[in-house]
PDB file of C-alpha atoms and ligand atoms in Angstrom:
ATOM      1  CA  MET A   1       3.300  14.851   9.340  1.00 40.00           C
ATOM      2  CA  SER A   2       0.780  13.804  11.989  1.00 41.00           C
ATOM      3  CA  LEU A   3       1.636  14.782  15.543  1.00 37.00           C
ATOM      4  CA  THR A   4      -0.525  12.691  17.843  1.00 42.00           C
ATOM      5  CA  PRO A   5       0.738  12.706  21.436  1.00 38.00           C
ATOM      6  CA  ILE A   6       2.622   9.513  22.176  1.00 45.00           C
ATOM      7  CA  ARG A   7       5.003   8.476  24.897  1.00 51.00           C
ATOM      8  CA  TRP A   8       7.969   9.513  22.843  1.00 52.00           C
ATOM      9  CA  PRO A   9       8.575  13.228  22.417  1.00 52.00           C
ATOM     10  CA  ALA A  10       7.102  13.257  18.892  1.00 58.00           C
ATOM     11  CA  GLU A  11       8.172  16.833  18.290  1.00 63.00           C
ATOM     12  CA  ALA A  12      11.780  16.016  19.243  1.00 63.00           C
ATOM     13  CA  LEU A  13      11.655  12.950  17.065  1.00 65.00           C
ATOM     14  CA  TRP A  14      10.398  14.930  14.117  1.00 66.00           C
ATOM     15  CA  GLN A  15      13.032  17.618  14.655  1.00 66.00           C
ATOM     16  CA  ALA A  16      15.724  14.963  14.855  1.00 67.00           C
ATOM     17  CA  VAL A  17      15.052  13.685  11.374  1.00 72.00           C
ATOM     18  CA  SER A  18      12.985  15.951   9.188  1.00 68.00           C
ATOM     19  CA  PRO A  19      15.550  18.750   8.558  1.00 70.00           C
ATOM     20  CA  LEU A  20      17.959  16.041   7.430  1.00 71.00           C
ATOM     21  CA  LEU A  21      15.505  14.308   5.133  1.00 80.00           C
ATOM     22  CA  GLU A  22      14.917  16.677   2.289  1.00 82.00           C
ATOM     23  CA  GLY A  23      12.254  15.392  -0.068  1.00 87.00           C
ATOM     24  CA  PHE A  24      10.851  12.864   2.429  1.00 90.00           C
ATOM     25  CA  THR A  25       7.530  13.053   4.218  1.00 90.00           C
ATOM     26  CA  VAL A  26       7.935  12.188   7.897  1.00 89.00           C
ATOM     27  CA  GLU A  27       4.909  10.593   9.516  1.00 91.00           C
ATOM     28  CA  ILE A  28       4.653   9.451  13.104  1.00 89.00           C
ATOM     29  CA  LEU A  29       1.782   7.215  14.166  1.00 90.00           C
ATOM     30  CA  PRO A  30       1.010   6.098  17.714  1.00 87.00           C
ATOM     31  CA  GLU A  31      -0.154   2.718  16.388  1.00 90.00           C
ATOM     32  CA  VAL A  32      -0.409   0.846  13.091  1.00 95.00           C
ATOM     33  CA  ASP A  33      -0.620  -2.832  12.159  1.00 96.00           C
ATOM     34  CA  SER A  34       2.836  -2.743  10.581  1.00 97.00           C
ATOM     35  CA  THR A  35       4.780   0.144   9.075  1.00 97.00           C
ATOM     36  CA  ASN A  36       5.785  -2.120   6.172  1.00 98.00           C
ATOM     37  CA  THR A  37       2.227  -3.292   5.580  1.00 98.00           C
ATOM     38  CA  GLU A  38       0.984   0.295   5.647  1.00 98.00           C
ATOM     39  CA  LEU A  39       3.518   1.530   3.077  1.00 97.00           C
ATOM     40  CA  MET A  40       2.959  -1.491   0.836  1.00 97.00           C
ATOM     41  CA  ARG A  41      -0.807  -0.835   1.040  1.00 96.00           C
ATOM     42  CA  ARG A  42      -0.242   2.770   0.007  1.00 95.00           C
ATOM     43  CA  ALA A  43       2.071   1.702  -2.836  1.00 94.00           C
ATOM     44  CA  ARG A  44      -0.664  -0.555  -4.225  1.00 91.00           C
ATOM     45  CA  THR A  45      -2.897   2.514  -4.512  1.00 91.00           C
ATOM     46  CA  GLY A  46      -0.173   4.427  -6.345  1.00 90.00           C
ATOM     47  CA  ARG A  47       1.220   6.344  -3.369  1.00 91.00           C
ATOM     48  CA  CYS A  48       4.912   5.842  -3.975  1.00 91.00           C
ATOM     49  CA  GLU A  49       6.318   8.926  -2.250  1.00 91.00           C
ATOM     50  CA  PRO A  50       9.594   9.009  -0.361  1.00 93.00           C
ATOM     51  CA  ILE A  51       8.483   8.663   3.258  1.00 95.00           C
ATOM     52  CA  LEU A  52       9.693   7.803   6.715  1.00 94.00           C
ATOM     53  CA  LEU A  53       6.901   6.176   8.701  1.00 95.00           C
ATOM     54  CA  VAL A  54       7.579   5.704  12.397  1.00 93.00           C
ATOM     55  CA  THR A  55       5.297   4.144  14.947  1.00 92.00           C
ATOM     56  CA  GLU A  56       5.409   3.547  18.638  1.00 87.00           C
ATOM     57  CA  HIS A  57       3.426   0.344  18.424  1.00 89.00           C
ATOM     58  CA  GLN A  58       2.705  -2.270  15.765  1.00 93.00           C
ATOM     59  CA  THR A  59      -0.232  -4.601  16.268  1.00 94.00           C
ATOM     60  CA  ALA A  60       0.861  -7.019  13.527  1.00 96.00           C
ATOM     61  CA  GLY A  61       4.595  -6.490  13.053  1.00 96.00           C
ATOM     62  CA  ARG A  62       6.173  -8.834  10.549  1.00 96.00           C
ATOM     63  CA  GLY A  63       9.621 -10.396  10.325  1.00 93.00           C
ATOM     64  CA  ARG A  64      11.288 -12.321   7.564  1.00 87.00           C
ATOM     65  CA  LEU A  65       9.925 -15.699   6.443  1.00 83.00           C
ATOM     66  CA  GLY A  66       6.420 -14.820   7.625  1.00 86.00           C
ATOM     67  CA  ARG A  67       7.476 -14.590  11.260  1.00 88.00           C
ATOM     68  CA  GLN A  68       5.824 -12.233  13.731  1.00 91.00           C
ATOM     69  CA  TRP A  69       7.769  -9.225  14.954  1.00 90.00           C
ATOM     70  CA  VAL A  70       6.675  -8.324  18.450  1.00 85.00           C
ATOM     71  CA  SER A  71       7.932  -5.255  20.254  1.00 78.00           C
ATOM     72  CA  GLY A  72       6.850  -3.661  23.519  1.00 69.00           C
ATOM     73  CA  ILE A  73       5.362  -0.155  23.541  1.00 63.00           C
ATOM     74  CA  GLY A  74       8.096   2.399  24.100  1.00 64.00           C
ATOM     75  CA  ASP A  75      10.736  -0.312  24.194  1.00 81.00           C
ATOM     76  CA  SER A  76      11.532  -0.446  20.530  1.00 87.00           C
ATOM     77  CA  LEU A  77      12.287   1.667  17.513  1.00 93.00           C
ATOM     78  CA  THR A  78      10.048   0.691  14.650  1.00 94.00           C
ATOM     79  CA  PHE A  79      10.025   2.389  11.289  1.00 96.00           C
ATOM     80  CA  SER A  80       9.874   1.910   7.543  1.00 97.00           C
ATOM     81  CA  LEU A  81      11.472   4.012   4.891  1.00 97.00           C
ATOM     82  CA  GLY A  82       9.712   3.960   1.531  1.00 96.00           C
ATOM     83  CA  LEU A  83      11.239   5.312  -1.649  1.00 94.00           C
ATOM     84  CA  PRO A  84      11.420   4.653  -5.389  1.00 93.00           C
ATOM     85  CA  MET A  85      14.689   2.988  -6.370  1.00 92.00           C
ATOM     86  CA  SER A  86      16.090   1.587  -9.561  1.00 90.00           C
ATOM     87  CA  PRO A  87      19.497  -0.008  -8.951  1.00 93.00           C
ATOM     88  CA  ALA A  88      20.971  -2.118 -11.738  1.00 92.00           C
ATOM     89  CA  ASP A  89      21.272  -4.995  -9.258  1.00 93.00           C
ATOM     90  CA  TRP A  90      19.283  -5.461  -6.050  1.00 94.00           C
ATOM     91  CA  SER A  91      21.440  -8.175  -4.536  1.00 94.00           C
ATOM     92  CA  GLY A  92      22.990  -7.291  -1.203  1.00 96.00           C
ATOM     93  CA  LEU A  93      20.541  -4.499  -0.415  1.00 97.00           C
ATOM     94  CA  SER A  94      19.626  -5.822   3.044  1.00 96.00           C
ATOM     95  CA  LEU A  95      23.338  -6.252   3.814  1.00 97.00           C
ATOM     96  CA  ALA A  96      24.054  -2.657   2.770  1.00 98.00           C
ATOM     97  CA  VAL A  97      21.188  -1.491   4.997  1.00 98.00           C
ATOM     98  CA  GLY A  98      22.588  -3.532   7.886  1.00 98.00           C
ATOM     99  CA  VAL A  99      26.063  -2.042   7.435  1.00 98.00           C
ATOM    100  CA  SER A 100      24.627   1.470   7.464  1.00 98.00           C
ATOM    101  CA  LEU A 101      22.602   0.828  10.632  1.00 98.00           C
ATOM    102  CA  ALA A 102      25.518  -0.793  12.435  1.00 97.00           C
ATOM    103  CA  GLN A 103      27.916   2.014  11.526  1.00 97.00           C
ATOM    104  CA  SER A 104      25.448   4.633  12.732  1.00 96.00           C
ATOM    105  CA  LEU A 105      24.864   2.889  16.036  1.00 96.00           C
ATOM    106  CA  GLN A 106      28.450   1.847  16.703  1.00 95.00           C
ATOM    107  CA  PRO A 107      30.791   3.822  14.432  1.00 93.00           C
ATOM    108  CA  GLN A 108      33.923   2.447  16.097  1.00 92.00           C
ATOM    109  CA  LEU A 109      34.261  -1.298  16.335  1.00 91.00           C
ATOM    110  CA  PRO A 110      35.595  -2.320  19.767  1.00 90.00           C
ATOM    111  CA  ALA A 111      39.349  -2.924  19.763  1.00 89.00           C
ATOM    112  CA  ALA A 112      40.632  -6.385  20.695  1.00 85.00           C
ATOM    113  CA  GLY A 113      40.320  -6.898  24.453  1.00 86.00           C
ATOM    114  CA  GLU A 114      38.006  -3.917  24.877  1.00 87.00           C
ATOM    115  CA  ASP A 115      35.079  -4.524  27.196  1.00 84.00           C
ATOM    116  CA  ARG A 116      32.378  -3.653  24.648  1.00 87.00           C
ATOM    117  CA  ALA A 117      30.374  -6.073  22.571  1.00 87.00           C
ATOM    118  CA  ARG A 118      30.767  -5.706  18.822  1.00 91.00           C
ATOM    119  CA  LEU A 119      27.613  -4.756  16.974  1.00 96.00           C
ATOM    120  CA  GLY A 120      27.628  -7.316  14.219  1.00 95.00           C
ATOM    121  CA  LEU A 121      25.559  -8.479  11.300  1.00 96.00           C
ATOM    122  CA  LYS A 122      24.089 -11.896  10.854  1.00 93.00           C
ATOM    123  CA  TRP A 123      23.425 -12.609   7.187  1.00 93.00           C
ATOM    124  CA  PRO A 124      21.084 -11.668   5.672  1.00 92.00           C
ATOM    125  CA  ASN A 125      19.115  -9.205   7.754  1.00 92.00           C
ATOM    126  CA  ASP A 126      19.833  -9.263  11.489  1.00 94.00           C
ATOM    127  CA  LEU A 127      21.725  -7.002  13.836  1.00 96.00           C
ATOM    128  CA  TRP A 128      23.230  -8.852  16.747  1.00 95.00           C
ATOM    129  CA  LEU A 129      25.456  -7.978  19.636  1.00 93.00           C
ATOM    130  CA  GLU A 130      28.404 -10.280  19.866  1.00 85.00           C
ATOM    131  CA  GLY A 131      27.531 -13.184  22.087  1.00 78.00           C
ATOM    132  CA  ASP A 132      24.495 -14.062  19.980  1.00 83.00           C
ATOM    133  CA  ARG A 133      22.063 -11.472  21.263  1.00 90.00           C
ATOM    134  CA  LYS A 134      19.633 -10.198  18.670  1.00 91.00           C
ATOM    135  CA  LEU A 135      19.227  -6.419  18.616  1.00 94.00           C
ATOM    136  CA  GLY A 136      16.977  -6.042  15.613  1.00 95.00           C
ATOM    137  CA  GLY A 137      16.138  -6.940  12.077  1.00 95.00           C
ATOM    138  CA  ILE A 138      15.417  -5.617   8.629  1.00 97.00           C
ATOM    139  CA  LEU A 139      12.502  -6.520   6.375  1.00 97.00           C
ATOM    140  CA  ILE A 140      12.673  -5.311   2.777  1.00 96.00           C
ATOM    141  CA  GLU A 141       9.750  -5.486   0.391  1.00 96.00           C
ATOM    142  CA  THR A 142       9.188  -3.979  -3.035  1.00 94.00           C
ATOM    143  CA  ALA A 143       6.242  -2.984  -5.190  1.00 92.00           C
ATOM    144  CA  SER A 144       6.131  -1.702  -8.721  1.00 86.00           C
ATOM    145  CA  GLY A 145       5.996   2.063  -8.651  1.00 67.00           C
ATOM    146  CA  VAL A 146       6.721   5.273 -10.405  1.00 63.00           C
ATOM    147  CA  GLY A 147       9.744   7.404  -9.548  1.00 56.00           C
ATOM    148  CA  PRO A 148      10.784  10.882 -10.664  1.00 59.00           C
ATOM    149  CA  GLY A 149      12.595   9.444 -13.696  1.00 64.00           C
ATOM    150  CA  GLY A 150       9.771   7.107 -14.772  1.00 63.00           C
ATOM    151  CA  PRO A 151       8.789   3.583 -13.702  1.00 63.00           C
ATOM    152  CA  SER A 152      10.919   2.013 -10.986  1.00 76.00           C
ATOM    153  CA  ARG A 153      10.392  -0.223  -7.980  1.00 89.00           C
ATOM    154  CA  TYR A 154       9.091   1.211  -4.752  1.00 94.00           C
ATOM    155  CA  VAL A 155      11.131  -0.224  -1.926  1.00 96.00           C
ATOM    156  CA  VAL A 156       9.991  -0.425   1.683  1.00 97.00           C
ATOM    157  CA  ILE A 157      12.779  -0.914   4.181  1.00 98.00           C
ATOM    158  CA  GLY A 158      11.430  -1.877   7.581  1.00 98.00           C
ATOM    159  CA  VAL A 159      13.662  -1.705  10.629  1.00 98.00           C
ATOM    160  CA  GLY A 160      12.874  -2.948  14.113  1.00 96.00           C
ATOM    161  CA  LEU A 161      15.356  -2.413  16.935  1.00 95.00           C
ATOM    162  CA  ASN A 162      14.931  -3.158  20.615  1.00 92.00           C
ATOM    163  CA  VAL A 163      15.659  -0.148  22.779  1.00 89.00           C
ATOM    164  CA  ARG A 164      15.665  -2.200  25.964  1.00 84.00           C
ATOM    165  CA  ALA A 165      16.203  -5.922  25.715  1.00 80.00           C
ATOM    166  CA  PRO A 166      12.770  -7.531  26.133  1.00 72.00           C
ATOM    167  CA  ALA A 167      12.356 -10.308  28.701  1.00 70.00           C
ATOM    168  CA  GLY A 168      13.785 -13.403  27.092  1.00 57.00           C
ATOM    169  CA  GLU A 169      11.168 -15.985  28.076  1.00 59.00           C
ATOM    170  CA  GLY A 170       9.709 -17.867  25.137  1.00 61.00           C
ATOM    171  CA  LEU A 171      12.003 -16.182  22.630  1.00 63.00           C
ATOM    172  CA  SER A 172      14.098 -18.302  20.327  1.00 63.00           C
ATOM    173  CA  THR A 173      17.109 -15.996  20.709  1.00 69.00           C
ATOM    174  CA  THR A 174      18.526 -13.924  23.592  1.00 76.00           C
ATOM    175  CA  PRO A 175      17.642 -10.307  22.912  1.00 86.00           C
ATOM    176  CA  ALA A 176      19.765  -7.201  23.253  1.00 90.00           C
ATOM    177  CA  GLY A 177      18.783  -3.523  23.202  1.00 91.00           C
ATOM    178  CA  LEU A 178      20.252  -0.233  22.000  1.00 92.00           C
ATOM    179  CA  ARG A 179      20.970   0.603  25.632  1.00 90.00           C
ATOM    180  CA  ASP A 180      23.432  -2.278  25.721  1.00 91.00           C
ATOM    181  CA  ILE A 181      25.479  -0.333  23.157  1.00 92.00           C
ATOM    182  CA  ASP A 182      25.044   3.071  24.732  1.00 90.00           C
ATOM    183  CA  PRO A 183      22.912   3.687  27.861  1.00 88.00           C
ATOM    184  CA  ALA A 184      22.018   7.147  26.490  1.00 86.00           C
ATOM    185  CA  LEU A 185      20.423   5.768  23.314  1.00 88.00           C
ATOM    186  CA  ASP A 186      16.660   6.156  23.166  1.00 86.00           C
ATOM    187  CA  ALA A 187      14.393   5.735  20.150  1.00 87.00           C
ATOM    188  CA  PRO A 188      14.365   9.371  18.911  1.00 86.00           C
ATOM    189  CA  THR A 189      18.133   9.734  19.317  1.00 88.00           C
ATOM    190  CA  ALA A 190      18.763   6.481  17.499  1.00 92.00           C
ATOM    191  CA  LEU A 191      16.343   7.421  14.725  1.00 91.00           C
ATOM    192  CA  GLY A 192      18.092  10.760  14.174  1.00 89.00           C
ATOM    193  CA  ARG A 193      21.415   8.945  14.022  1.00 93.00           C
ATOM    194  CA  ILE A 194      20.283   6.173  11.725  1.00 94.00           C
ATOM    195  CA  VAL A 195      17.978   7.554   9.076  1.00 94.00           C
ATOM    196  CA  PRO A 196      19.956  10.308   7.296  1.00 92.00           C
ATOM    197  CA  PRO A 197      23.013   8.058   6.710  1.00 95.00           C
ATOM    198  CA  LEU A 198      20.656   5.264   5.667  1.00 96.00           C
ATOM    199  CA  VAL A 199      19.179   7.449   2.931  1.00 95.00           C
ATOM    200  CA  GLN A 200      22.717   8.264   1.745  1.00 94.00           C
ATOM    201  CA  ALA A 201      23.618   4.570   1.811  1.00 96.00           C
ATOM    202  CA  LEU A 202      20.569   3.767  -0.334  1.00 96.00           C
ATOM    203  CA  LEU A 203      21.493   6.408  -2.883  1.00 94.00           C
ATOM    204  CA  ALA A 204      25.029   4.999  -2.989  1.00 96.00           C
ATOM    205  CA  PHE A 205      23.649   1.463  -3.363  1.00 97.00           C
ATOM    206  CA  GLU A 206      21.487   2.573  -6.248  1.00 94.00           C
ATOM    207  CA  GLN A 207      24.582   3.880  -8.048  1.00 95.00           C
ATOM    208  CA  HIS A 208      27.222   1.338  -7.114  1.00 96.00           C
ATOM    209  CA  GLY A 209      25.491  -1.761  -5.701  1.00 96.00           C
ATOM    210  CA  PHE A 210      26.766  -3.907  -2.838  1.00 97.00           C
ATOM    211  CA  ALA A 211      30.405  -4.431  -3.900  1.00 95.00           C
ATOM    212  CA  PRO A 212      31.811  -1.209  -2.298  1.00 96.00           C
ATOM    213  CA  VAL A 213      30.142  -2.127   1.038  1.00 97.00           C
ATOM    214  CA  ARG A 214      31.376  -5.711   1.080  1.00 97.00           C
ATOM    215  CA  ALA A 215      34.548  -5.087   3.132  1.00 97.00           C
ATOM    216  CA  ARG A 216      32.565  -3.220   5.777  1.00 97.00           C
ATOM    217  CA  PHE A 217      30.080  -6.078   5.950  1.00 97.00           C
ATOM    218  CA  ALA A 218      32.998  -8.481   6.430  1.00 97.00           C
ATOM    219  CA  GLU A 219      34.220  -6.494   9.479  1.00 96.00           C
ATOM    220  CA  ARG A 220      30.899  -7.123  11.174  1.00 96.00           C
ATOM    221  CA  ASP A 221      30.067 -10.554   9.761  1.00 95.00           C
ATOM    222  CA  LEU A 222      29.121 -12.653  12.796  1.00 92.00           C
ATOM    223  CA  LEU A 223      28.802 -15.892  10.833  1.00 91.00           C
ATOM    224  CA  GLN A 224      32.327 -15.811   9.416  1.00 94.00           C
ATOM    225  CA  GLY A 225      34.135 -18.994  10.466  1.00 93.00           C
ATOM    226  CA  ARG A 226      31.104 -20.533  12.103  1.00 92.00           C
ATOM    227  CA  ILE A 227      29.270 -23.706  11.297  1.00 92.00           C
ATOM    228  CA  VAL A 228      25.814 -22.789  10.073  1.00 90.00           C
ATOM    229  CA  ASN A 229      22.766 -24.958   9.639  1.00 86.00           C
ATOM    230  CA  LEU A 230      20.693 -24.042   6.635  1.00 81.00           C
ATOM    231  CA  SER A 231      16.953 -24.621   6.786  1.00 76.00           C
ATOM    232  CA  ASP A 232      17.175 -26.905   3.761  1.00 76.00           C
ATOM    233  CA  GLY A 233      19.043 -29.413   5.938  1.00 80.00           C
ATOM    234  CA  LEU A 234      22.540 -28.529   4.772  1.00 80.00           C
ATOM    235  CA  SER A 235      25.288 -27.363   7.116  1.00 87.00           C
ATOM    236  CA  GLY A 236      28.786 -26.057   6.539  1.00 91.00           C
ATOM    237  CA  LEU A 237      31.395 -23.456   7.384  1.00 93.00           C
ATOM    238  CA  ALA A 238      30.397 -19.847   6.658  1.00 94.00           C
ATOM    239  CA  GLN A 239      33.111 -18.136   4.626  1.00 96.00           C
ATOM    240  CA  GLY A 240      31.893 -14.608   4.207  1.00 96.00           C
ATOM    241  CA  VAL A 241      29.777 -13.089   1.481  1.00 96.00           C
ATOM    242  CA  GLY A 242      30.520 -12.671  -2.215  1.00 95.00           C
ATOM    243  CA  PRO A 243      30.416  -9.389  -4.172  1.00 93.00           C
ATOM    244  CA  ASP A 244      26.755 -10.132  -4.898  1.00 92.00           C
ATOM    245  CA  GLY A 245      25.913 -10.504  -1.193  1.00 94.00           C
ATOM    246  CA  ALA A 246      25.485 -14.273  -1.342  1.00 94.00           C
ATOM    247  CA  LEU A 247      26.619 -16.180   1.771  1.00 94.00           C
ATOM    248  CA  ARG A 248      29.427 -18.582   0.973  1.00 94.00           C
ATOM    249  CA  VAL A 249      29.162 -21.852   2.840  1.00 93.00           C
ATOM    250  CA  GLN A 250      31.722 -24.624   2.562  1.00 93.00           C
ATOM    251  CA  THR A 251      29.699 -27.833   2.670  1.00 88.00           C
ATOM    252  CA  PRO A 252      30.900 -31.427   2.326  1.00 87.00           C
ATOM    253  CA  GLY A 253      29.620 -31.212  -1.262  1.00 87.00           C
ATOM    254  CA  GLY A 254      31.638 -28.076  -2.085  1.00 91.00           C
ATOM    255  CA  LEU A 255      31.376 -24.306  -1.775  1.00 92.00           C
ATOM    256  CA  ARG A 256      27.785 -23.183  -1.922  1.00 90.00           C
ATOM    257  CA  ALA A 257      26.545 -19.627  -2.543  1.00 91.00           C
ATOM    258  CA  VAL A 258      23.405 -19.142  -0.498  1.00 90.00           C
ATOM    259  CA  THR A 259      21.213 -16.477  -1.996  1.00 84.00           C
ATOM    260  CA  SER A 260      17.717 -17.695  -1.443  1.00 69.00           C
ATOM    261  CA  SER A 261      15.663 -15.381   0.683  1.00 53.00           C
ATOM    262  CA  ASP A 262      13.684 -18.359   1.966  1.00 50.00           C
ATOM    263  CA  ILE A 263      16.654 -19.952   3.628  1.00 63.00           C
ATOM    264  CA  SER A 264      17.206 -19.292   7.287  1.00 64.00           C
ATOM    265  CA  VAL A 265      20.717 -19.589   8.648  1.00 70.00           C
ATOM    266  CA  ARG A 266      21.332 -20.641  12.230  1.00 71.00           C
ATOM    267  CA  PRO A 267      24.830 -20.627  13.673  1.00 72.00           C
ATOM    268  CA  GLN A 268      25.745 -23.593  15.829  1.00 67.00           C
ATOM    269  CA  ALA A 269      26.407 -22.757  19.462  1.00 59.00           C
ATOM    270  CA  GLU A 270      30.193 -22.534  19.400  1.00 51.00           C
ATOM    271  CA  PRO A 271      32.448 -20.585  17.046  1.00 45.00           C
ATOM    272  CA  ILE A 272      35.139 -22.579  15.292  1.00 40.00           C
ATOM    273  CA  SER A 273      38.567 -21.522  16.565  1.00 38.00           C
TER     274      SER A 273
HETATM  275  O1  BTN B 301      14.100  -9.970  12.064  1.00 97.67           O
HETATM  276  C1  BTN B 301      13.358  -9.937  11.086  1.00 97.67           C
HETATM  277  O2  BTN B 301      12.934 -10.975  10.545  1.00 97.67           O
HETATM  278  C2  BTN B 301      12.975  -8.604  10.503  1.00 97.67           C
HETATM  279  C3  BTN B 301      12.190  -7.759  11.499  1.00 97.67           C
HETATM  280  C4  BTN B 301      11.730  -6.457  10.874  1.00 97.67           C
HETATM  281  C5  BTN B 301      10.785  -5.708  11.780  1.00 97.67           C
HETATM  282  C6  BTN B 301      10.438  -4.349  11.222  1.00 97.67           C
HETATM  283  S1  BTN B 301       9.635  -3.338  12.415  1.00 97.67           S
HETATM  284  C7  BTN B 301       9.237  -2.166  11.184  1.00 97.67           C
HETATM  285  C8  BTN B 301       8.818  -2.948   9.969  1.00 97.67           C
HETATM  286  N1  BTN B 301       7.427  -3.301  10.059  1.00 97.67           N
HETATM  287  C9  BTN B 301       7.247  -4.609  10.158  1.00 97.67           C
HETATM  288  O3  BTN B 301       6.146  -5.189  10.262  1.00 97.67           O
HETATM  289  N2  BTN B 301       8.422  -5.240  10.133  1.00 97.67           N
HETATM  290  C10 BTN B 301       9.528  -4.314  10.007  1.00 97.67           C
END
């Protein structure tokens, strides 16, 4: 682990996670271009160790579909988890990661009428607070690698979460922050809460795939019952996800299973009652 002084209490951060992450290296960097880029770079040189890489600041953070991921110093939680994995089926992995993150950050869904926003999931990789406020996102990449049991894929799971909602000007969506869920949540606390269950969720995914997580995704599915516009020009009514993690969209041409990672899904402004 490197312990360079940063604005976060790095020691506290390390203590929050490392005893719970047996077999993982924990590395904390004050700055890096992107935690995903860094781990993918290392994987290409054969470094395929289980690692949690956390940084306070990314200079070239990346989102899905080649988008930029910008986060303010000290105002976000930014990390990547790298590990060898060899599930029989990869489909639904980002959904399973989302479910794990959401459960860690808001274990109890708000009851009907309760004055708390539901922490939901927007297929395929976003965490949103009800009311269409983006809290964070997940970027998963893989490289060929070598695991303890022989060749496998090395998977890099990048997570970016706002701690405080950044100023909304110029952003395509209204942001939310962890403090909107719980005013006591800061980056180290959230990291300690998120990462150990995430590792367990990944081990479970490797064994059993997405199907056992599907019902929990459905509880938090923010697109369910909404009209969505797909980036390929199609629109239709979102009807949940299948056992393989594909988004089911009822279009005028029939039920369509959306699996393509290069499709972006935008809900229309109003939910369908
Ligand atoms: O919303 C998205 O499209 C996904 C955003 C993922 C951002 C995280 S921050 C840590 C990791 N490093 C990156 O460059 N991206 C991911």
